[in-house]
Coordinates of C-alpha atoms and ligand atoms in Angstrom, one line a residue:
X713 CA -20.0 14.6 -10.9
X714 CA -21.1 15.2 -7.4
X715 CA -19.3 15.3 -4.0
X716 CA -20.5 12.4 -1.9
X717 CA -20.4 12.5 1.8
X718 CA -19.8 9.0 3.2
X719 CA -20.4 8.4 6.9
X720 CA -17.7 6.5 8.6
X721 CA -16.3 5.9 12.1
X722 CA -12.8 5.9 13.5
X723 CA -10.7 2.8 12.7
X724 CA -8.2 1.7 15.4
X725 CA -4.4 1.8 14.8
X726 CA -4.1 4.6 12.2
X727 CA -1.1 6.0 13.8
X728 CA 1.8 7.0 11.5
X729 CA 5.1 5.3 12.5
X730 CA 8.8 6.1 11.7
X731 CA 7.7 6.7 8.1
X732 CA 4.0 7.2 7.5
X733 CA 1.2 4.6 8.0
X734 CA 2.3 1.1 7.1
X735 CA 0.0 -1.9 7.2
X736 CA -0.7 -5.0 5.3
X737 CA -2.5 -4.8 2.0
X738 CA -5.3 -6.8 3.6
X739 CA -5.8 -4.1 6.2
X740 CA -5.5 -1.2 3.8
X741 CA -8.2 -2.7 1.5
X742 CA -10.7 -3.0 4.3
X743 CA -13.7 -0.8 3.5
X744 CA -13.0 2.8 4.3
X745 CA -9.5 2.1 5.7
X746 CA -7.6 4.1 3.0
X747 CA -10.4 6.7 2.8
X748 CA -10.4 7.3 6.5
X749 CA -6.7 7.9 6.6
X750 CA -6.6 10.2 3.6
X751 CA -9.5 12.3 4.9
X752 CA -7.7 12.5 8.2
X753 CA -4.6 13.9 6.4
X754 CA -6.8 16.5 4.7
X755 CA -8.6 17.4 7.9
X756 CA -5.3 17.9 9.6
X757 CA -4.3 20.3 6.9
X758 CA -7.4 22.4 7.5
X759 CA -9.1 24.1 4.6
X760 CA -7.8 22.3 1.4
X761 CA -9.5 24.6 -1.1
X762 CA -7.1 26.0 -3.6
X763 CA -4.2 23.8 -2.3
X764 CA -1.9 21.7 -4.5
X765 CA -0.5 18.2 -4.0
X766 CA 2.0 15.8 -5.6
X767 CA 0.9 12.1 -5.8
X768 CA 2.7 8.9 -6.7
X769 CA 4.1 5.8 -5.3
X770 CA 6.5 2.9 -5.6
X771 CA 4.3 0.9 -7.9
X772 CA 3.5 -1.9 -5.4
X773 CA 0.3 -3.8 -5.4
X774 CA -2.7 -1.5 -4.6
X775 CA -0.7 1.6 -5.7
X776 CA -2.9 2.3 -8.7
X777 CA -6.3 1.7 -7.0
X778 CA -5.2 3.9 -4.0
X779 CA -4.1 6.7 -6.3
X780 CA -7.5 6.8 -8.0
X781 CA -9.3 7.0 -4.7
X782 CA -7.0 9.7 -3.5
X783 CA -7.6 11.7 -6.6
X784 CA -11.4 11.5 -6.2
X785 CA -11.0 12.5 -2.5
X786 CA -8.6 15.4 -3.3
X787 CA -11.1 16.7 -5.8
X788 CA -14.0 16.4 -3.4
X789 CA -12.0 18.2 -0.7
X790 CA -11.3 21.2 -2.9
X791 CA -7.7 20.8 -4.0
X792 CA -7.1 22.9 -7.1
X793 CA -4.1 21.0 -8.5
X794 CA -2.7 17.5 -8.2
X795 CA 0.5 16.6 -10.0
X796 CA 0.7 12.8 -10.4
X797 CA 3.5 10.7 -11.9
X798 CA 2.5 8.6 -14.9
X799 CA 1.2 5.2 -13.9
X800 CA 0.8 6.7 -10.4
X801 CA 4.6 6.3 -10.0
X802 CA 7.0 8.5 -8.2
X803 CA 10.0 7.5 -6.2
X804 CA 10.2 9.1 -2.7
X805 CA 13.0 11.5 -3.6
X806 CA 11.3 12.4 -6.9
X807 CA 8.1 13.2 -5.0
X808 CA 10.2 15.5 -2.8
X809 CA 11.8 17.1 -5.9
X810 CA 8.5 17.7 -7.5
X811 CA 6.8 19.3 -4.4
X812 CA 9.8 21.7 -4.2
X813 CA 10.2 22.4 -7.9
X814 CA 6.5 23.2 -8.5
X815 CA 6.0 24.9 -5.2
X816 CA 3.2 22.5 -4.1
X817 CA 1.6 22.5 -0.7
X818 CA 2.6 18.9 0.0
X819 CA 2.4 15.4 -1.4
X820 CA 1.1 11.9 -0.8
X821 CA 3.6 9.1 -1.4
X822 CA 2.2 5.6 -1.6
X823 CA 4.9 3.3 -0.3
X824 CA 5.9 0.8 2.3
X825 CA 9.6 1.3 1.3
X826 CA 11.5 -1.9 1.6
X827 CA 8.7 -4.0 3.0
X828 CA 7.6 -6.9 0.7
X829 CA 4.8 -6.1 -1.8
X830 CA 2.0 -8.0 -3.5
X831 CA -1.5 -9.0 -2.3
X832 CA 0.1 -10.7 0.8
X833 CA 2.6 -7.9 1.4
X834 CA 2.5 -4.4 2.8
X835 CA 1.2 -1.0 1.7
X836 CA 1.8 2.5 3.1
X837 CA 1.0 6.2 2.9
X838 CA 3.3 9.0 3.7
X839 CA 2.4 12.7 3.8
X840 CA 5.1 15.2 3.0
X841 CA 4.8 19.0 3.6
X842 CA 5.6 22.0 1.4
X843 CA 9.3 21.7 2.0
X844 CA 9.1 18.3 0.3
X845 CA 10.0 16.4 3.5
X846 CA 8.2 13.9 5.7
X847 CA 5.5 15.4 7.9
X848 CA 7.1 16.4 11.3
X849 CA 5.8 14.8 14.4
X850 CA 3.4 17.6 15.1
X851 CA 1.6 17.0 11.8
X852 CA 1.7 13.2 12.1
X853 CA 0.1 13.6 15.6
X854 CA -2.6 15.9 14.2
X855 CA -3.3 13.3 11.4
X856 CA -3.6 10.5 14.0
X857 CA -5.8 12.7 16.2
X858 CA -8.1 13.3 13.2
X859 CA -8.4 9.6 12.6
X860 CA -9.8 9.1 16.1
X861 CA -12.7 11.6 15.6
X862 CA -13.6 11.1 12.0
X863 CA -17.3 10.7 11.1
X864 CA -17.3 11.1 7.3
X865 CA -15.1 11.5 4.3
X866 CA -15.7 13.2 1.0
X867 CA -15.3 11.6 -2.4
X868 CA -16.2 12.8 -5.9
X869 CA -18.6 10.5 -7.8
X870 CA -16.5 10.0 -10.9
X871 CA -14.8 7.1 -12.8
X872 CA -11.1 6.4 -12.8
X873 CA -8.9 8.6 -15.0
X874 CA -6.2 7.4 -17.4
X875 CA -3.0 7.7 -15.4
X876 CA -0.9 6.2 -18.2
X877 CA -1.3 9.2 -20.5
X878 CA 0.7 12.4 -20.0
X879 CA -1.4 15.6 -19.9
X880 CA -4.1 17.4 -17.9
X881 CA -7.4 16.1 -16.8
X882 CA -10.1 17.9 -14.9
X883 CA -11.9 16.3 -12.0
X884 CA -14.6 18.5 -10.7
X885 CA -12.7 21.8 -10.1
X886 CA -9.4 20.0 -9.7
X887 CA -6.7 20.0 -12.4
X888 CA -4.9 16.7 -12.4
X889 CA -1.5 16.9 -14.3
X890 CA 0.0 13.5 -15.2
X891 CA 3.7 14.1 -15.6
X892 CA 6.8 12.1 -16.5
X893 CA 7.9 10.8 -13.1
X894 CA 11.6 10.7 -14.1
X895 CA 12.5 13.9 -16.0
X896 CA 12.5 16.5 -13.3
X897 CA 14.5 14.3 -11.0
X898 CA 17.0 13.4 -13.7
X899 CA 17.4 17.1 -14.4
X900 CA 18.0 17.8 -10.8
X901 CA 20.8 15.1 -10.6
X902 CA 22.4 16.6 -13.7
X903 CA 22.5 20.0 -12.0
X904 CA 24.3 18.6 -8.9
X905 CA 26.9 16.3 -10.4
X906 CA 29.6 16.4 -13.1
X907 CA 27.8 14.3 -15.6
X908 CA 30.5 14.5 -18.4
X909 CA 33.1 13.3 -15.9
X910 CA 30.9 10.4 -14.7
X911 CA 30.1 9.5 -18.4
X912 CA 33.7 9.2 -19.2
X913 CA 34.2 6.9 -16.1
X914 CA 31.3 4.8 -17.2
X915 CA 32.7 4.6 -20.8
X916 CA 36.1 3.4 -19.6
X917 CA 36.7 -0.1 -20.8
X918 CA 38.0 -1.2 -17.4
X919 CA 35.2 0.2 -15.2
X920 CA 32.3 -2.1 -15.0
X921 CA 29.4 -1.5 -12.7
X922 CA 25.9 -2.8 -11.9
X923 CA 22.9 -1.2 -10.4
X924 CA 20.2 -3.5 -9.0
X925 CA 16.8 -1.8 -9.0
X926 CA 15.3 -4.9 -7.3
X927 CA 12.2 -4.7 -9.5
X928 CA 11.2 -1.6 -7.6
X929 CA 10.7 2.1 -8.5
X930 CA 14.3 3.1 -9.3
X931 CA 14.4 1.0 -12.5
X932 CA 13.1 3.7 -14.8
X933 CA 15.1 6.4 -13.0
X934 CA 18.4 4.4 -13.2
X935 CA 17.8 3.5 -16.8
X936 CA 17.3 7.1 -17.8
X937 CA 20.2 8.5 -15.8
X938 CA 22.8 5.8 -15.9
X939 CA 22.2 4.2 -19.3
X940 CA 20.6 7.0 -21.4
X941 CA 22.1 10.2 -20.0
X942 CA 25.4 8.9 -18.8
X943 CA 25.9 6.2 -21.5
X944 CA 26.5 3.2 -19.3
X945 CA 26.3 0.0 -21.3
X946 CA 22.9 -1.6 -21.7
X947 CA 22.4 -4.1 -18.9
X948 CA 24.1 -2.0 -16.3
X949 CA 20.8 -1.7 -14.6
X950 CA 19.4 -5.1 -13.6
X951 CA 15.9 -6.0 -12.3
X952 CA 14.9 -2.7 -13.9
X953 CA 11.2 -3.3 -14.5
X954 CA 9.0 -2.3 -11.5
X955 CA 6.7 -5.1 -10.5
X956 CA 3.7 -5.0 -8.1
X957 CA 5.3 -7.7 -5.9
X958 CA 8.9 -6.8 -6.6
X959 CA 9.3 -10.1 -8.4
X960 CA 8.6 -11.9 -5.1
X961 CA 11.8 -10.3 -3.6
X962 CA 12.4 -8.2 -0.6
X963 CA 13.4 -4.7 -2.0
X964 CA 15.8 -3.9 0.7
X965 CA 19.3 -3.0 -0.5
X966 CA 21.5 -5.0 1.8
X967 CA 23.8 -8.0 1.5
X968 CA 21.0 -10.3 2.6
X969 CA 18.5 -9.2 0.0
X970 CA 20.3 -7.9 -3.0
X971 CA 21.4 -11.4 -4.0
X972 CA 21.7 -10.8 -7.8
X973 CA 24.0 -7.9 -7.3
X974 CA 26.2 -9.6 -4.7
X975 CA 26.6 -12.6 -7.1
X976 CA 27.8 -10.3 -9.8
X977 CA 30.2 -8.5 -7.5
X978 CA 31.8 -11.9 -6.6
X979 CA 31.5 -13.6 -10.0
X980 CA 34.3 -14.6 -12.4
X981 CA 34.7 -11.0 -13.5
X982 CA 34.2 -9.0 -10.4
X983 CA 32.8 -5.5 -11.0
X984 CA 34.5 -2.3 -9.9
X985 CA 31.3 -0.9 -8.4
X986 CA 27.9 -2.1 -7.5
X987 CA 24.8 -0.4 -6.0
X988 CA 21.2 -1.1 -5.2
X989 CA 18.1 0.8 -4.1
X990 CA 14.9 -0.1 -2.3
X991 CA 11.2 -0.2 -3.0
X992 CA 10.6 3.5 -3.1
X993 CA 14.1 4.6 -4.2
X994 CA 15.3 6.4 -1.1
X995 CA 17.8 3.8 0.2
X996 CA 21.1 2.9 -1.2
X997 CA 23.7 0.2 -0.8
X998 CA 27.2 0.8 -2.3
X999 CA 29.8 -2.0 -3.0
X1000 CA 33.3 -1.6 -4.2
X1001 CA 35.3 -4.5 -5.6
X1002 CA 35.5 -7.0 -2.8
X1003 CA 34.2 -4.5 -0.2
X1004 CA 30.8 -3.6 1.3
X1005 CA 30.7 0.1 2.2
X1006 CA 28.8 0.4 5.4
X1007 CA 26.2 3.3 5.2
X1008 CA 27.7 4.9 8.2
X1009 CA 31.2 5.0 6.5
X1010 CA 29.6 6.0 3.2
X1011 CA 28.1 9.1 4.9
X1012 CA 31.4 10.0 6.5
X1013 CA 33.3 9.5 3.2
X1014 CA 30.8 11.7 1.2
X1015 CA 31.1 14.4 3.8
X1016 CA 34.9 14.2 3.8
X1017 CA 35.1 14.5 0.0
X1018 CA 32.1 16.7 -0.7
X1019 CA 34.0 19.6 -2.1
X1020 CA 35.1 17.4 -5.1
X1021 CA 31.4 17.5 -6.2
X1022 CA 30.1 20.5 -8.1
X1023 CA 27.0 21.0 -5.9
X1024 CA 29.0 21.0 -2.7
X1025 CA 32.3 22.6 -3.8
X1026 CA 31.6 25.6 -1.5
X1027 CA 31.7 23.3 1.5
X1028 CA 29.0 22.0 3.9
X1029 CA 27.0 24.0 6.4
X1030 CA 26.8 21.0 8.8
X1031 CA 26.0 17.3 9.0
X1032 CA 23.4 15.2 10.8
X1033 CA 23.1 11.5 11.5
X1034 CA 20.4 9.5 13.3
X1035 CA 21.4 8.5 16.8
X1036 CA 22.0 4.7 16.1
X1037 CA 24.3 5.6 13.1
X1038 CA 28.0 5.2 13.9
X1039 CA 30.0 8.3 14.8
X1040 CA 32.3 8.0 11.8
X1041 CA 30.8 11.2 10.4
X1042 CA 31.2 13.1 13.6
X1043 CA 35.0 12.7 13.2
X1044 CA 34.8 14.2 9.7
X1045 CA 32.7 17.1 11.0
X1046 CA 35.1 17.8 13.8
X1047 CA 38.0 17.8 11.3
X1048 CA 36.1 20.2 8.9
X1049 CA 35.1 22.4 11.9
X1050 CA 31.4 22.2 11.1
X1051 CA 28.5 21.2 13.4
X1052 CA 27.3 17.6 13.6
X1053 CA 23.7 16.9 14.9
X1054 CA 22.4 13.6 16.4
X1055 CA 18.7 13.1 15.6
X1056 CA 16.2 10.4 16.4
X1057 CA 15.7 7.6 13.8
X1058 CA 13.6 8.7 10.8
X1059 CA 14.2 11.2 8.1
X1060 CA 11.6 13.7 9.4
X1061 CA 14.1 15.1 11.9
X1062 CA 16.5 16.3 9.3
X1063 CA 14.0 18.7 7.5
X1064 CA 14.1 21.5 10.1
X1065 CA 17.9 21.5 10.1
X1066 CA 18.0 21.7 6.3
X1067 CA 15.3 24.4 6.1
X1068 CA 17.3 26.5 8.6
X1069 CA 20.5 25.9 6.6
X1070 CA 22.2 24.2 9.5
X1071 CA 23.1 21.1 7.6
X1072 CA 23.8 20.1 4.0
X1073 CA 24.4 16.3 4.3
X1074 CA 22.7 13.7 6.5
X1075 CA 22.3 10.0 6.8
X1076 CA 21.2 6.9 8.7
X1077 CA 22.7 3.5 9.2
X1078 CA 19.7 2.0 7.5
X1079 CA 21.1 2.6 4.1
X1080 CA 19.8 6.2 3.9
X1081 CA 21.9 9.1 2.7
X1082 CA 20.8 12.5 1.5
X1083 CA 21.4 16.2 1.1
X1084 CA 19.5 19.4 1.0
X1085 CA 18.8 19.0 -2.7
X1086 CA 15.5 17.4 -1.6
X1087 CA 14.0 16.6 1.8
X1088 CA 14.1 12.8 1.6
X1089 CA 16.9 10.3 1.6
X1090 CA 17.9 9.6 -2.0
X1091 CA 19.2 6.3 -3.3
X1092 CA 20.3 7.2 -6.8
X1093 CA 21.8 10.5 -5.6
X1094 CA 24.1 8.6 -3.3
X1095 CA 25.2 6.3 -6.1
X1096 CA 25.9 9.3 -8.4
X1097 CA 27.8 11.0 -5.6
X1098 CA 30.0 7.9 -5.3
X1099 CA 30.5 7.7 -9.1
X1100 CA 31.4 11.4 -9.2
X1101 CA 33.9 10.9 -6.4
X1102 CA 35.5 7.8 -8.0
X1103 CA 35.9 9.8 -11.2
X1104 CA 37.1 13.0 -9.5
X1105 CA 39.6 11.3 -7.2
X1106 CA 40.6 8.7 -9.9
X1107 CA 40.5 6.0 -7.2
X1108 CA 38.4 2.9 -6.9
X1109 CA 35.8 2.8 -4.2
X1110 CA 37.7 0.3 -2.1
X1111 CA 40.8 2.6 -2.0
X1112 CA 38.7 5.6 -1.0
X1113 CA 37.3 3.5 1.8
X1114 CA 40.7 2.2 3.0
X1115 CA 42.3 5.7 2.9
X1116 CA 39.4 7.0 4.9
X1117 CA 39.9 4.5 7.7
X1118 CA 43.6 5.2 7.7
X1119 CA 43.0 8.8 8.1
X1120 CA 40.1 8.9 10.6
X1121 CA 40.2 5.4 12.2
X1122 CA 37.4 2.9 11.7
X1123 CA 34.0 2.8 13.3
X1124 CA 33.0 -0.9 13.3
X1125 CA 29.2 -1.1 13.1
X1126 CA 26.6 -3.7 12.9
X1127 CA 22.8 -3.9 13.4
X1128 CA 21.0 -7.1 14.6
X1129 CA 17.3 -7.3 13.9
X1130 CA 15.0 -9.7 15.6
X1131 CA 11.9 -9.6 13.5
X1132 CA 8.2 -10.4 14.1
X1133 CA 8.8 -11.1 17.8
X1134 CA 6.0 -11.0 20.3
X1135 CA 5.2 -7.3 20.8
X1136 CA 4.6 -7.6 24.6
X1137 CA 7.8 -9.6 25.1
X1138 CA 9.8 -7.1 23.1
X1139 CA 8.3 -4.1 25.0
X1140 CA 9.0 -5.8 28.3
X1141 CA 12.6 -6.5 27.3
X1142 CA 13.2 -2.9 26.4
X1143 CA 11.4 -1.7 29.6
X1144 CA 13.6 -4.0 31.8
X1145 CA 16.8 -2.5 30.2
X1146 CA 15.4 1.0 30.6
X1147 CA 14.9 0.4 34.3
X1148 CA 18.5 -0.7 34.7
X1149 CA 20.0 2.3 33.0
X1150 CA 20.7 4.4 36.1
X1151 CA 22.7 1.5 37.7
X1152 CA 24.9 0.7 34.6
X1153 CA 27.6 3.5 34.7
X1154 CA 30.8 2.0 36.1
X1155 CA 29.7 -1.6 35.5
X1156 CA 31.9 -3.9 33.3
X1157 CA 30.0 -5.7 30.5
X1158 CA 32.0 -8.2 28.4
X1159 CA 35.2 -6.3 29.2
X1160 CA 33.8 -2.9 28.3
X1161 CA 33.1 -0.4 31.2
X1162 CA 29.9 1.6 30.9
X1163 CA 30.5 5.4 31.0
X1164 CA 26.9 6.5 30.5
X1165 CA 23.5 5.1 29.7
X1166 CA 20.3 6.9 28.8
X1167 CA 17.0 6.9 26.9
X1168 CA 17.7 9.2 24.0
X1169 CA 15.7 12.4 24.0
X1170 CA 16.0 15.0 21.2
X1171 CA 15.3 18.7 21.4
X1172 CA 15.0 20.1 17.9
X1173 CA 17.4 23.0 17.8
X1174 CA 15.2 24.9 15.3
X1175 CA 11.7 24.7 16.8
X1176 CA 12.4 23.4 20.3
X1177 CA 10.1 20.4 19.9
X1178 CA 11.0 17.5 22.2
X1179 CA 11.0 13.8 21.1
X1180 CA 11.5 11.5 24.0
X1181 CA 11.9 7.7 24.2
X1182 CA 14.0 7.4 21.0
X1183 CA 16.2 4.4 21.9
X1184 CA 18.3 3.2 24.8
X1185 CA 22.0 4.1 24.6
X1186 CA 24.8 2.4 26.5
X1187 CA 28.1 4.2 26.0
X1188 CA 31.4 2.7 27.1
X1189 CA 34.6 4.3 28.2
X1190 CA 36.5 2.8 25.2
X1191 CA 34.2 4.5 22.7
X1192 CA 32.0 1.5 22.1
X1193 CA 28.2 1.7 22.2
X1194 CA 25.1 -0.5 22.2
X1195 CA 21.7 0.9 21.3
X1196 CA 18.4 -0.9 21.7
X1197 CA 15.2 0.3 20.0
X1198 CA 11.9 -1.1 18.6
X1199 CA 11.2 -0.6 14.9
X1200 CA 8.4 1.9 14.0
X1201 CA 7.9 0.5 10.5
X1202 CA 7.0 -3.2 10.9
X1203 CA 3.6 -4.6 10.4
X1204 CA 3.8 -8.0 12.2
X1205 CA 4.5 -8.2 16.0
X1206 CA 7.5 -6.1 16.9
X1207 CA 11.1 -5.9 15.6
X1208 CA 13.9 -5.3 18.0
X1209 CA 16.9 -3.6 16.6
X1210 CA 20.2 -3.7 18.5
X1211 CA 23.0 -1.6 17.1
X1212 CA 26.7 -2.1 18.1
X1213 CA 29.6 0.1 17.2
X1214 CA 33.2 0.5 18.4
X1215 CA 36.1 2.7 17.3
X1216 CA 39.5 1.4 16.2
X1217 CA 42.6 3.5 15.3
X1218 CA 45.3 0.8 15.3
X1219 CA 46.3 0.5 11.6
X1220 CA 46.9 -3.2 12.1
X1221 CA 43.2 -3.7 13.1
X1222 CA 41.3 -1.9 10.4
X1223 CA 40.4 -4.9 8.3
X1224 CA 38.5 -7.2 10.6
X1225 CA 35.1 -8.6 9.9
X1226 CA 32.7 -6.4 11.8
X1227 CA 31.0 -9.4 13.6
X1228 CA 34.4 -10.4 14.8
X1229 CA 35.6 -6.9 15.8
X1230 CA 32.3 -6.5 17.8
X1231 CA 32.0 -10.0 19.2
X1232 CA 32.5 -9.1 22.9
X1233 CA 30.1 -6.2 22.6
X1234 CA 27.5 -8.4 20.9
X1235 CA 27.7 -11.0 23.6
X1236 CA 27.4 -8.2 26.2
X1237 CA 24.4 -6.8 24.5
X1238 CA 22.6 -10.1 24.4
X1239 CA 23.4 -10.8 28.0
X1240 CA 22.4 -7.4 29.3
X1241 CA 19.0 -7.5 27.6
X1242 CA 18.5 -11.2 27.9
X1243 CA 17.6 -11.5 24.2
X1244 CA 18.0 -15.3 23.9
X1245 CA 16.3 -15.8 27.3
X1246 CA 13.3 -13.5 26.9
X1247 CA 12.7 -13.7 23.1
X1248 CA 13.7 -17.3 22.6
X1249 CA 15.9 -16.2 19.7
X1250 CA 19.5 -17.3 19.6
X1251 CA 20.3 -15.5 16.3
X1252 CA 19.1 -12.3 14.8
X1253 CA 17.0 -12.6 11.6
X1254 CA 18.9 -10.0 9.7
X1255 CA 22.4 -8.7 10.3
X1256 CA 23.5 -5.5 8.5
Ligands
LIG87 C1 13.6 2.1 9.6 C2 15.0 2.6 9.8 C3 15.1 4.1 9.8 C4 14.4 4.6 8.5 C5 13.0 4.0 8.4 C6 12.4 4.4 7.0 O1 12.8 2.5 10.7 O2 15.6 2.0 11.0 O3 16.4 4.5 9.9 O4 14.3 6.0 8.6 O5 13.1 2.6 8.4 O6 13.1 4.0 5.9 P1 12.4 1.6 11.9 O7 11.8 0.3 11.4 O8 13.8 1.2 12.6 O9 11.6 2.4 12.8
LIG88 ZN1 12.5 3.4 1.3

C-alpha cells in the first residue's frame, strides 16, 4: 500500500452552497471531481495527521463509491481514525451525533438532502466540524479557496474495503471502524424523550400513525426507534428501505412529494398522526388528523411546550429561526422571556449560538427543526418530540395546533418556489427589487403599506462575523412580510423562493387556507418583482 500523489488542476464551480457542495452525479463522477473537492477539504483543515473523521451518507447513487475514495484519501492524508456507518450510511443528524459522542475532529456527510437521486440525479458532500455542525462560512470559504489552487491530491493505492461488515479495518496507518449507523442515534433519542410514555401512546388502540421514510435514510432509524424500541405496530413505517434512487421519488417531506403519507392521512380510516423525513433524515413534516402543521408553527409549538419533555424540562436558553421563517416562534420567546435570534437561511448559523449556550431550539420554514442535542436539524427528533407532546398533554396534534393559534394568534405562511429558471433572469429580477428597496417605505402594495425594506445582513453575535446579501425583506405596517431570495442548493439554473407571511389575531379568522389568507400579499409580491413578466412563469412550481 503506497501513497500516490496524483497531479490535478482546479475545477471550476466547487463552491459550497447553503449546505455543502451539491452537483449532478454526472458532474461528481467526472475524473478527479470528487477527489479535488475532498483534498480541498483536507487542505483547508491543515495538517490532518492524527485527526479523526466520521463518514457516511444518505445511501443515494454514488454514495458507496464516493465513500471508498474518501477512505483511501483520508488514509493517504494521515487521518488516524475514520468512523463509518455500515454500508457507508449515516443520516445527517446521526453523523452529528457520532462526531460529538466520539469526540471526532469532524465528519464528511455524503448527501444532496431532498434533491432527487439515481444516476440522473444529484449528489453532494458536506463537511461538519468538531462540534458536529455544518462548516461555518469561514471554513466553507477556505475549502473553496483551496479548490482554486489545487495541484495534486493524495490517495492510498489499496482495494475497496468491506463496508457491510461491522468491525475495524486498517488502511495504511488509519483505523477504519465500521459501526452500526443507528444505535448511537437511537440511544440519544431515548435519553431525551419519555420513551415509556410514547410507547403507551403508540400501543393505544385508537392512536394510529404512519411515518413515511420516502425510501431514504430514515427507514432503518424509524424502524428501530418507532417499531422496535417503542413498539409501534409493524407497517407504521412505510417506504422504509433506502434505495439509491429513492424509488424514483423526490425525498422532500412536503404535501407535494409525500403522496403515500397524504393518501393515508385522508383515507377511509384517517390516522391521528403522520410524519415524513427527507433524503438524509434532517427534515420533517408533521400532520395531525385533517391538518398540516406548518414547520414555522411546529417550531413555535415545540418551544411553547418544551418543558413537557424530559430533556427540556428545565426550560430553554433561547430560540433561533432563519430569517424567512415566520415570526410565530418570536411570540413564544417573548412570552417566555427568552431571546430569539434571526439568522440567515441554512443550519450553519445556529451552531455558534448553540455552542455558546445562547439557544436550545431552532428551526427553518423548510421543514427543519432541531435542538442542541446535535448540531444539525433532525427529522426523527421532531417527530418524537411531537409524539412525546401528544402523550404528555393527552391531546391530539390538531388540538395542540388550534389551541396554540388561539393563544398566540396565527402567522399565516407560504413559500412559492420557481424552479430551474434562467439564472441570469433570476439574478436580474432580484437585483431590480434590491435597487427599489430604498423607495419602498410608505408605498402601498396590494393594500399593505410598506414599513421597511432591506437586504438582510447578519452579524453573528458570538464571533462577530458578517453575512450580507441574505435575502430581500419587505416588511409591512400590518405585520405582513414578503421575502425574496435565490436558493443556494439547486443544481439546474436558479430557483427563486418567495416567502409570504401575515399575522392574524381575530379568533374568527384563524382557520383560513393560507393561500387565501395571503392572496393580496401574493399578488403584491408577484407585481413588485414582475415574476410573471420577467420569468414567464404564471404559477410557482412548488407551494409549501
Ligand atoms: C434550502 C432551504 C434551507 C435549508 C437548506 C438545506 O436551502 O431553504 O432552509 O437549510 O435547503 O436543507 P436553499 O435552497 O433555499 O438555499
Ligand atoms: Zn436534508
